[in-house]
Coordinates of C-alpha atoms in Angstrom, one line a residue:
M20 CA -70.0 123.7 -37.2
S21 CA -67.4 124.2 -34.5
A22 CA -66.2 121.2 -32.5
P23 CA -67.9 121.3 -29.1
V24 CA -65.8 121.0 -25.9
W25 CA -65.1 117.4 -24.8
A26 CA -66.4 116.7 -21.2
K27 CA -67.1 113.8 -19.4
G28 CA -70.7 112.5 -19.3
P29 CA -72.5 110.6 -16.4
A30 CA -70.6 107.9 -14.6
T31 CA -70.6 104.6 -16.5
P32 CA -72.6 101.8 -14.7
A33 CA -70.5 98.8 -13.4
A34 CA -70.3 96.4 -16.1
P35 CA -67.7 94.1 -17.8
A36 CA -64.4 95.7 -18.8
R37 CA -65.2 95.1 -22.5
P38 CA -68.2 94.5 -24.5
E39 CA -68.0 91.5 -26.3
N40 CA -70.5 92.1 -29.0
I41 CA -70.0 94.6 -31.8
V42 CA -72.5 96.3 -34.4
F43 CA -71.2 98.4 -37.0
V44 CA -73.9 100.3 -39.0
L45 CA -72.3 101.9 -42.1
V46 CA -74.3 104.4 -44.2
D47 CA -73.1 105.4 -47.7
D48 CA -72.7 109.2 -48.7
L49 CA -74.0 110.8 -45.4
R50 CA -73.1 114.4 -44.5
Y51 CA -71.3 115.1 -41.1
D52 CA -74.3 117.2 -40.2
A53 CA -77.0 115.2 -41.3
M54 CA -78.2 114.1 -37.7
G55 CA -81.4 115.5 -35.9
F56 CA -79.4 116.6 -33.0
L57 CA -77.3 118.8 -35.4
T58 CA -79.9 119.9 -37.9
P59 CA -83.0 121.2 -36.9
G60 CA -86.2 119.7 -38.6
L61 CA -84.3 116.5 -39.3
R62 CA -85.9 113.7 -37.2
T63 CA -83.5 110.8 -36.4
P64 CA -84.6 109.8 -32.9
N65 CA -82.6 106.6 -32.6
I66 CA -79.4 108.2 -34.1
D67 CA -79.8 111.1 -31.6
Y68 CA -80.3 108.4 -28.8
L69 CA -77.0 107.1 -29.6
A70 CA -75.3 110.5 -29.2
K71 CA -77.2 111.4 -26.0
N72 CA -76.0 108.2 -24.5
G73 CA -72.6 107.6 -26.2
V74 CA -69.8 109.3 -27.5
Y75 CA -69.9 111.5 -30.5
F76 CA -67.0 112.3 -32.6
P77 CA -67.6 115.6 -34.8
N78 CA -64.1 115.5 -36.2
A79 CA -64.3 112.0 -37.7
L80 CA -62.6 111.8 -41.2
V81 CA -61.9 109.5 -44.0
T82 CA -58.6 109.2 -45.6
S83 CA -60.3 108.6 -49.1
S84 CA -63.4 109.9 -49.7
L85 CA -64.9 107.4 -52.3
C86 CA -66.9 104.3 -51.6
S87 CA -64.5 101.5 -52.5
P88 CA -61.4 102.9 -51.3
S89 CA -62.9 104.0 -47.7
R90 CA -64.7 100.6 -47.2
A91 CA -61.2 98.9 -47.9
T92 CA -59.5 101.1 -45.3
I93 CA -62.3 100.2 -43.0
L94 CA -62.0 96.4 -43.5
T95 CA -58.2 96.3 -43.9
G96 CA -57.0 99.3 -41.4
Q97 CA -54.7 100.4 -44.5
T98 CA -54.6 103.4 -46.7
A99 CA -55.5 103.0 -50.4
R100 CA -52.0 103.4 -51.1
N101 CA -51.3 100.1 -49.5
H102 CA -54.4 98.2 -49.8
G103 CA -54.8 99.1 -53.8
V104 CA -58.5 99.5 -53.9
I105 CA -58.3 102.7 -55.5
D106 CA -61.6 103.6 -57.5
N107 CA -65.3 102.2 -57.7
N108 CA -64.3 100.1 -61.0
N109 CA -62.5 97.1 -60.9
S110 CA -59.6 97.3 -58.1
S111 CA -58.3 93.8 -57.0
E112 CA -58.8 92.6 -53.5
A113 CA -56.0 90.1 -53.9
G114 CA -53.8 89.6 -51.0
L115 CA -56.1 91.8 -48.6
I116 CA -57.1 90.4 -44.9
F117 CA -60.4 91.7 -43.4
F118 CA -60.5 92.4 -40.0
P119 CA -63.3 90.3 -39.3
A120 CA -61.2 87.1 -40.2
Y121 CA -59.1 88.0 -36.8
L122 CA -62.6 88.1 -35.0
Q123 CA -63.4 85.0 -36.1
Q124 CA -60.0 83.5 -35.1
A125 CA -60.9 85.0 -31.6
G126 CA -64.1 82.9 -31.5
Y127 CA -66.4 85.6 -33.0
Q128 CA -69.5 84.9 -35.1
T129 CA -69.5 87.5 -38.0
G130 CA -72.0 88.7 -40.2
F131 CA -72.1 90.9 -43.2
F132 CA -75.4 92.4 -44.8
G133 CA -75.4 94.8 -47.4
K134 CA -73.2 96.7 -49.8
W135 CA -69.8 95.5 -50.2
H136 CA -68.9 97.6 -53.4
M137 CA -65.2 96.8 -54.0
G138 CA -63.3 94.6 -56.1
S139 CA -64.6 92.8 -59.2
D140 CA -68.5 93.2 -59.7
T141 CA -69.4 90.3 -57.8
D142 CA -71.5 89.6 -54.5
A143 CA -69.9 86.3 -53.8
P144 CA -69.1 85.9 -50.0
R145 CA -65.8 87.1 -48.6
A146 CA -63.3 85.7 -46.3
G147 CA -64.2 86.6 -42.8
F148 CA -67.8 86.5 -42.3
D149 CA -69.9 83.4 -41.2
K150 CA -73.2 84.9 -42.6
W151 CA -73.2 86.9 -46.0
V152 CA -75.9 88.8 -47.7
S153 CA -74.8 91.2 -50.4
F154 CA -75.6 92.6 -53.9
K155 CA -73.4 93.5 -56.8
G156 CA -72.1 97.0 -57.1
Q157 CA -74.2 100.0 -56.0
G158 CA -77.5 97.8 -55.9
T159 CA -80.7 99.4 -56.2
Y160 CA -83.4 100.6 -53.6
F161 CA -86.5 98.7 -54.9
P162 CA -86.4 95.1 -56.5
T163 CA -87.6 96.2 -59.9
D164 CA -85.4 99.3 -60.4
Q165 CA -83.4 99.1 -63.5
L166 CA -85.5 96.4 -65.0
S167 CA -87.7 96.9 -68.1
P168 CA -91.7 96.5 -67.8
S169 CA -91.5 93.2 -69.5
Q170 CA -88.6 91.9 -67.2
V171 CA -90.8 92.9 -64.4
A172 CA -94.1 91.3 -65.9
A173 CA -92.1 88.1 -66.2
G174 CA -91.1 87.8 -62.6
E175 CA -87.4 89.1 -62.8
R176 CA -86.4 91.1 -59.9
Q177 CA -83.0 92.4 -58.7
T178 CA -81.0 89.8 -56.3
L179 CA -79.1 89.2 -53.3
N180 CA -76.3 86.7 -52.7
V181 CA -77.5 84.8 -49.4
D182 CA -74.3 82.6 -48.3
G183 CA -73.7 81.9 -52.0
K184 CA -77.1 81.4 -53.2
V185 CA -79.0 83.7 -55.5
V186 CA -82.2 85.0 -54.0
K187 CA -84.8 87.3 -55.5
R188 CA -85.5 90.6 -53.7
T189 CA -88.7 91.3 -52.2
G190 CA -88.8 94.7 -50.7
Y191 CA -86.9 98.2 -50.1
I192 CA -83.4 97.5 -49.6
T193 CA -82.9 99.2 -46.2
D194 CA -85.7 97.2 -44.8
E195 CA -84.7 93.9 -46.4
L196 CA -81.1 94.0 -45.2
T197 CA -82.3 94.8 -41.8
D198 CA -84.7 92.0 -41.9
Y199 CA -81.7 89.7 -42.8
A200 CA -79.6 91.0 -40.0
M201 CA -82.4 90.7 -37.4
D202 CA -83.0 87.2 -38.3
W203 CA -79.4 86.5 -37.8
L204 CA -79.2 88.3 -34.4
E205 CA -82.6 86.3 -33.2
K206 CA -82.1 83.0 -34.8
G207 CA -79.2 82.4 -37.0
R208 CA -76.2 82.7 -34.7
D209 CA -74.8 80.8 -31.8
P210 CA -76.0 82.8 -28.8
K211 CA -72.8 81.4 -26.7
K212 CA -70.3 83.3 -29.1
P213 CA -69.9 86.8 -29.1
F214 CA -70.8 88.4 -32.6
F215 CA -69.8 91.2 -35.1
L216 CA -72.7 92.5 -37.1
Y217 CA -71.7 94.7 -40.1
L218 CA -74.6 96.3 -41.5
S219 CA -73.8 98.0 -44.6
H220 CA -76.6 100.3 -46.0
K221 CA -76.9 101.2 -49.5
A222 CA -78.7 104.5 -48.2
V223 CA -78.4 107.2 -48.7
H224 CA -76.4 107.0 -51.6
S225 CA -77.2 109.2 -54.8
D226 CA -79.9 109.0 -56.3
P227 CA -81.6 108.6 -52.8
L228 CA -85.0 107.0 -53.1
P229 CA -87.2 106.8 -50.0
P230 CA -89.8 104.2 -49.4
D231 CA -93.6 105.1 -50.0
R232 CA -94.1 105.7 -46.4
Y233 CA -91.6 108.5 -46.3
K234 CA -92.1 110.1 -49.8
T235 CA -93.7 113.4 -48.7
Q236 CA -91.7 113.6 -45.5
Y237 CA -90.0 117.0 -45.0
A238 CA -92.0 118.7 -47.7
D239 CA -92.2 121.9 -45.9
L240 CA -88.5 121.6 -44.3
A241 CA -86.4 124.6 -45.0
I242 CA -83.1 123.5 -46.6
R243 CA -80.3 125.7 -46.1
L244 CA -77.4 125.5 -48.8
P245 CA -73.9 126.5 -48.3
A246 CA -73.2 130.2 -48.8
S247 CA -70.2 129.0 -50.9
M248 CA -72.4 127.5 -53.5
A249 CA -72.9 130.9 -55.2
N250 CA -71.1 131.6 -58.2
T251 CA -69.4 134.9 -57.3
P252 CA -65.9 136.3 -57.5
E253 CA -65.5 136.4 -53.7
N254 CA -66.4 132.6 -53.6
N255 CA -64.0 131.9 -56.8
Q256 CA -61.2 133.9 -55.4
G257 CA -58.1 131.4 -54.9
K258 CA -60.0 128.4 -55.9
P259 CA -58.6 125.8 -58.6
M260 CA -59.8 126.0 -61.9
W261 CA -61.0 122.5 -61.9
V262 CA -63.2 123.5 -58.8
Q263 CA -64.9 126.3 -60.9
N264 CA -65.0 124.1 -64.0
Q265 CA -66.9 121.4 -61.9
R266 CA -69.8 123.4 -60.9
N267 CA -71.2 122.6 -64.5
S268 CA -70.9 118.9 -64.5
W269 CA -72.1 115.8 -63.1
H270 CA -70.7 116.7 -59.8
G271 CA -71.7 120.3 -59.8
A272 CA -74.2 122.2 -58.0
D273 CA -75.3 123.9 -61.8
F274 CA -75.8 120.4 -63.4
P275 CA -76.2 117.9 -60.7
Y276 CA -76.1 114.4 -61.9
H277 CA -76.7 116.1 -65.5
T278 CA -80.3 117.2 -64.4
D279 CA -81.9 120.5 -63.6
R280 CA -83.3 119.2 -60.3
K281 CA -83.0 121.5 -57.2
L282 CA -80.6 120.5 -54.8
T283 CA -83.0 121.5 -52.0
E284 CA -85.0 118.7 -53.2
Q285 CA -82.2 116.4 -53.5
V286 CA -81.4 117.1 -49.9
R287 CA -85.0 116.4 -48.5
D288 CA -84.7 113.0 -50.5
I289 CA -81.5 112.4 -48.7
Y290 CA -83.0 113.1 -45.6
R291 CA -86.3 110.8 -46.5
T292 CA -83.9 108.1 -47.3
L293 CA -82.1 108.2 -44.0
S294 CA -85.4 107.6 -41.9
P295 CA -85.4 103.9 -42.7
V296 CA -81.8 103.6 -41.6
D297 CA -83.0 105.3 -38.3
E298 CA -85.7 102.8 -37.9
S299 CA -83.5 100.0 -38.7
L300 CA -81.2 101.4 -35.9
G301 CA -84.3 101.4 -33.5
R302 CA -85.0 97.6 -34.4
I303 CA -81.4 96.5 -33.3
L304 CA -81.5 98.8 -30.3
A305 CA -84.9 97.3 -29.1
Y306 CA -83.4 93.8 -29.8
L307 CA -80.2 94.1 -27.8
K308 CA -82.4 95.7 -24.8
K309 CA -85.1 92.7 -25.1
A310 CA -82.1 90.1 -25.3
G311 CA -80.2 91.4 -22.3
L312 CA -77.1 92.4 -24.4
E313 CA -77.2 96.2 -24.4
K314 CA -74.5 96.5 -21.8
N315 CA -72.0 94.0 -23.3
T316 CA -72.7 95.3 -27.1
M317 CA -71.0 98.1 -28.6
I318 CA -72.6 100.0 -31.7
V319 CA -70.7 102.5 -33.9
F320 CA -72.7 104.5 -36.4
Y321 CA -70.4 105.9 -39.4
S322 CA -70.3 106.8 -43.0
D323 CA -68.0 105.6 -45.7
N324 CA -67.6 109.3 -46.8
G325 CA -69.1 112.7 -46.6
F326 CA -71.0 114.6 -49.2
L327 CA -71.0 118.2 -50.4
I328 CA -74.5 120.0 -51.0
G329 CA -73.3 122.7 -53.3
D330 CA -70.2 123.6 -51.1
H331 CA -67.9 125.6 -53.4
G332 CA -70.2 124.8 -56.5
L333 CA -69.7 121.0 -55.8
I334 CA -72.1 118.2 -54.9
D335 CA -70.8 114.5 -54.1
K336 CA -67.4 113.9 -52.3
R337 CA -63.9 112.7 -53.7
N338 CA -62.2 116.2 -53.0
A339 CA -60.4 117.2 -49.9
Y340 CA -62.8 119.7 -48.6
E341 CA -64.3 119.3 -45.1
P342 CA -67.7 118.4 -46.3
S343 CA -66.4 115.3 -48.3
I344 CA -63.8 114.0 -45.8
R345 CA -65.7 114.5 -42.7
V346 CA -68.4 112.0 -41.7
P347 CA -70.9 111.5 -38.7
M348 CA -69.6 108.8 -35.9
I349 CA -70.9 107.8 -32.8
A350 CA -69.9 105.1 -30.5
Y351 CA -72.6 103.8 -28.1
A352 CA -71.8 101.2 -25.4
P353 CA -73.7 101.7 -22.2
G354 CA -71.5 99.1 -20.3
L355 CA -68.4 100.4 -21.3
L356 CA -68.5 104.2 -22.7
P357 CA -69.7 107.1 -20.8
R358 CA -73.0 108.8 -21.9
G359 CA -73.4 112.1 -23.8
V360 CA -69.9 113.0 -24.4
T361 CA -68.6 114.9 -27.3
N362 CA -65.1 114.0 -27.9
P363 CA -63.0 116.5 -30.6
A364 CA -60.2 114.4 -31.3
V365 CA -59.7 113.7 -34.9
V366 CA -60.4 110.0 -35.7
R367 CA -60.1 108.1 -39.2
N368 CA -61.7 105.3 -40.9
L369 CA -58.3 103.9 -40.7
D370 CA -58.6 103.4 -37.1
L371 CA -61.7 101.4 -36.9
A372 CA -60.3 97.9 -37.7
P373 CA -57.8 98.6 -34.8
T374 CA -60.5 99.7 -32.4
F375 CA -62.8 96.8 -33.2
L376 CA -59.8 94.1 -32.5
D377 CA -59.2 96.1 -29.4
V378 CA -62.6 95.6 -28.3
A379 CA -62.2 91.8 -28.7
H380 CA -58.8 91.7 -27.2
V381 CA -57.2 90.9 -30.4
P382 CA -53.7 92.3 -30.9
E383 CA -53.4 94.9 -33.9
P384 CA -51.7 93.1 -36.9
K385 CA -48.5 94.5 -38.2
Q386 CA -50.1 95.7 -41.6
M387 CA -52.6 97.8 -40.1
E388 CA -51.8 101.5 -40.1
G389 CA -54.4 102.9 -37.9
K390 CA -54.9 103.2 -34.0
S391 CA -57.4 102.2 -31.6
W392 CA -59.6 105.0 -30.3
L393 CA -61.1 102.6 -27.6
G394 CA -59.2 104.2 -24.7
L395 CA -60.1 107.7 -26.1
A396 CA -63.8 106.9 -26.1
E397 CA -63.6 105.4 -22.7
G398 CA -62.2 108.3 -21.2
R399 CA -59.0 106.9 -20.2
L400 CA -57.3 108.9 -22.8
K401 CA -57.8 112.6 -23.1
P402 CA -58.2 114.2 -26.6
A403 CA -54.7 116.4 -26.1
D404 CA -53.0 113.1 -25.3
W405 CA -54.3 111.4 -28.6
K406 CA -51.6 111.8 -31.1
P407 CA -52.4 109.4 -34.3
G408 CA -50.0 111.8 -36.4
D409 CA -50.8 114.1 -39.5
F410 CA -54.1 113.5 -41.3
V411 CA -53.2 112.5 -44.8
Y412 CA -55.8 112.2 -47.7
E413 CA -55.5 110.6 -51.0
Y414 CA -58.0 110.3 -53.9
Y415 CA -56.8 109.0 -57.2
W416 CA -58.2 110.2 -60.6
E417 CA -61.3 108.1 -61.8
W418 CA -62.0 108.1 -65.4
T419 CA -65.6 107.3 -65.2
F420 CA -65.9 110.7 -63.3
P421 CA -63.0 112.9 -64.5
Q422 CA -64.2 116.1 -63.1
T423 CA -61.9 115.5 -60.1
P424 CA -58.3 115.1 -60.3
T425 CA -55.8 113.1 -58.0
T426 CA -55.8 114.8 -54.9
F427 CA -53.4 114.6 -52.0
A428 CA -53.7 116.5 -48.8
I429 CA -52.2 116.8 -45.3
E430 CA -53.4 118.4 -42.1
R431 CA -51.5 119.5 -39.2
D432 CA -52.5 121.6 -36.2
R433 CA -55.6 122.5 -38.3
V434 CA -53.8 123.7 -41.1
K435 CA -54.6 121.9 -44.4
Y436 CA -52.4 121.7 -47.6
I437 CA -53.9 120.5 -50.7
Q438 CA -52.0 119.7 -53.8
Y439 CA -53.2 118.1 -57.3
H440 CA -51.6 115.5 -59.3
G441 CA -51.4 116.0 -63.5
V442 CA -53.1 119.1 -63.7
W443 CA -52.2 122.8 -64.5
D444 CA -53.6 124.3 -61.4
T445 CA -53.1 126.1 -58.2
E446 CA -52.5 124.4 -54.7
E447 CA -54.5 125.2 -51.6
L448 CA -53.9 126.1 -48.1
Y449 CA -56.4 126.8 -45.3
D450 CA -56.1 127.7 -41.8
L451 CA -59.2 125.7 -40.4
T452 CA -59.0 127.5 -37.0
K453 CA -59.7 130.9 -38.7
D454 CA -61.3 129.8 -42.0
P455 CA -63.3 126.3 -41.2
D456 CA -65.3 126.9 -44.3
E457 CA -62.0 127.2 -46.7
M458 CA -63.0 130.1 -48.2
H459 CA -59.3 131.8 -48.1
N460 CA -56.8 130.2 -50.2
L461 CA -53.5 131.0 -48.3
I462 CA -51.0 129.3 -50.6
D463 CA -49.4 132.6 -51.7
D464 CA -49.7 134.2 -48.2
P465 CA -46.2 134.9 -47.0
A466 CA -47.3 134.5 -43.4
Y467 CA -47.8 130.7 -44.1
F468 CA -44.8 130.2 -46.7
D469 CA -42.7 128.4 -43.8
R470 CA -45.9 125.9 -43.2
K471 CA -46.6 125.3 -46.8
L472 CA -42.9 124.2 -47.2
V473 CA -43.0 121.8 -44.3
L474 CA -46.3 120.3 -45.2
R475 CA -45.7 120.0 -48.9
H476 CA -42.5 117.8 -48.0
A477 CA -44.5 115.8 -45.0
L478 CA -47.1 115.0 -47.4
F479 CA -44.6 113.5 -50.0
E480 CA -42.9 111.5 -47.5
Q481 CA -45.9 110.1 -45.8
L482 CA -47.7 109.3 -49.1
A483 CA -44.9 106.7 -49.7
N484 CA -46.6 103.2 -49.7
S485 CA -45.2 100.1 -47.6
K486 CA -42.4 99.5 -50.3
G487 CA -41.3 103.1 -49.9
Q488 CA -42.8 104.0 -53.5
H489 CA -44.6 107.2 -54.8
V490 CA -47.0 105.8 -57.2
V491 CA -50.3 106.9 -58.8
P492 CA -52.3 103.9 -59.5
Y493 CA -55.1 103.5 -62.2
T494 CA -57.4 101.3 -63.7
E495 CA -58.6 100.8 -67.3
K496 CA -60.3 103.4 -69.1
T497 CA -63.3 101.8 -71.1
S498 CA -65.3 104.9 -72.3
S499 CA -65.0 109.0 -72.1
G500 CA -66.6 108.9 -68.7
L501 CA -69.3 111.3 -67.8
V502 CA -67.9 114.6 -69.3
H503 CA -70.8 116.6 -70.2
R504 CA -71.6 120.2 -69.5
D505 CA -75.0 122.2 -69.4
V506 CA -75.2 124.0 -72.8
N507 CA -76.4 127.1 -70.8
G508 CA -74.3 126.8 -68.1
T509 CA -70.9 128.4 -67.1
H510 CA -67.8 128.0 -69.3
A511 CA -64.3 126.9 -68.5
A512 CA -62.7 129.1 -65.6
D513 CA -59.7 131.3 -66.3
F514 CA -56.3 130.7 -64.9
P515 CA -55.3 132.6 -61.7
P516 CA -54.7 136.3 -62.5
Q517 CA -51.1 136.1 -60.9
W518 CA -50.0 133.6 -63.4
Y519 CA -50.2 136.0 -66.3
V520 CA -46.8 137.7 -66.4
Q521 CA -45.0 139.9 -69.2
P522 CA -42.4 137.7 -71.5
N523 CA -38.7 137.7 -70.9
L524 CA -39.0 138.3 -67.1
P525 CA -35.4 137.6 -65.2
G526 CA -37.3 135.2 -63.2
K527 CA -38.7 133.1 -65.8
M528 CA -37.0 130.4 -64.6
N529 CA -37.4 130.3 -60.9
D530 CA -40.2 128.1 -60.5
L531 CA -37.9 125.2 -61.9
F532 CA -36.3 125.2 -58.4
P533 CA -37.8 124.3 -54.9
D534 CA -39.3 127.0 -52.8
T535 CA -37.1 128.8 -50.3
P536 CA -37.0 132.2 -48.4
A537 CA -34.3 133.2 -50.9
K538 CA -36.3 132.1 -53.9
A539 CA -39.1 134.0 -52.3
E540 CA -37.1 137.2 -52.2
A541 CA -35.9 136.9 -55.6
D542 CA -39.4 136.8 -57.0
K543 CA -40.7 139.6 -54.9
S544 CA -37.7 141.7 -56.4
G545 CA -38.3 140.3 -60.0
Q546 CA -34.8 138.8 -60.0
A547 CA -33.4 135.5 -61.3
Y548 CA -33.0 133.0 -58.7
I549 CA -29.9 131.0 -58.7
P550 CA -30.1 128.2 -55.8
N551 CA -27.1 127.3 -53.7
R552 CA -26.8 123.6 -54.6
G553 CA -25.6 122.8 -51.0
A554 CA -28.5 124.5 -49.3
K555 CA -31.1 122.5 -47.6
R556 CA -34.7 122.9 -48.2

């Protein structure tokens, strides 16, 4: 989907300069276009209402497309290389400061409801929140999920941690979390103080399970899967071996989650599981209007990462392709923001914490790396003048799901360069203006040679952490991970054809040296390259 043109909406009604209250609604694994106003047949009236009456950001991105690292970035305003939460296993939260703590210091009441999913597998209350309702790890959609019949018969249920106390669950997770959040809004907080509500849904994480009332929804909805899903020579041309190999894996379109379930039905269940989230948003909107708080409250709707539905033969997220890193984002604040605006500026999960603090008149702490987009959303700053710098992406190999390698990427002026760490595979380069679906790898295109060199070097420089180090962190491996492949599926991919060469070539040592125009000329003419040691890259 191409980015719509930025335009100012109707005049904002007279109201306080900044809203005091903030509601942050975070969904899990929601694809960037999985909203009713973008996908025909999908019914999300409350999400659509926010977009129609707020500011929609079609180019919102995440700097790490994985639950725990992305959530840590949202909460700290730091990149994964600095906050250190690098996978979904057991990264430490030691030393991290979550932005709601600064809101507390500014007089806010803060409440967290839902999926935390970082650090140790604990649902204990975290610093920065006055009210706490959470669960361990991924949680479950229903109270009896993952329990045996005998456990259910004995009265066991999945539990929540409510302000440090273990409480048995009673209902569908989206509804239950919303009930707790609404109770806090209506009766549990001090109405004299501004509030920050963080509603962090489990939905629509796989495997998505809708409540009974939506089990047959969208039964007749036609689901369009990406054209790049087809396993054809045209689609595979220029793609890394790991991408071609992943299609027959846990995160592949041919063997999704090691099942033979059709992806079209998986997508329908995602949409069905989104419906209670939309209902939840409707409850919040209705309360704000009834309580007279609508014009001094900002709502931000966001996802922790994107999701592939067969793109390039892949499902899930983790990689640096557009459907993985792009997320839905809407900011709604009728007392502050214009209505019905589509803003094409690139904003990141890295920028959320600085923005929320900006809304509360709290200065951005020095350790935060993002930038407040409040002025951008208000219209005081035009998209052309928004200069957050290059978009840099990092994903660190996770032993539990070994299909995706450590991935680094950088995007500048709509050209994206991707490299992989520790694997024998090709790099990637895409001109997103001409090729938004990332079908034509330009890594060996002479016309992009200079940009490749510039982006490759810029990526390395910008991936240094706050100590100036270039490190690849990892957590303890305790099993093989999910490594199986469909016995009847595709086998391992071949190396790129240009890698197969004759023995004893004069230029056999050339690629030990940095790429330069002189080296490219030597490669072209089949000659050995002897670098000028004093030459600059």
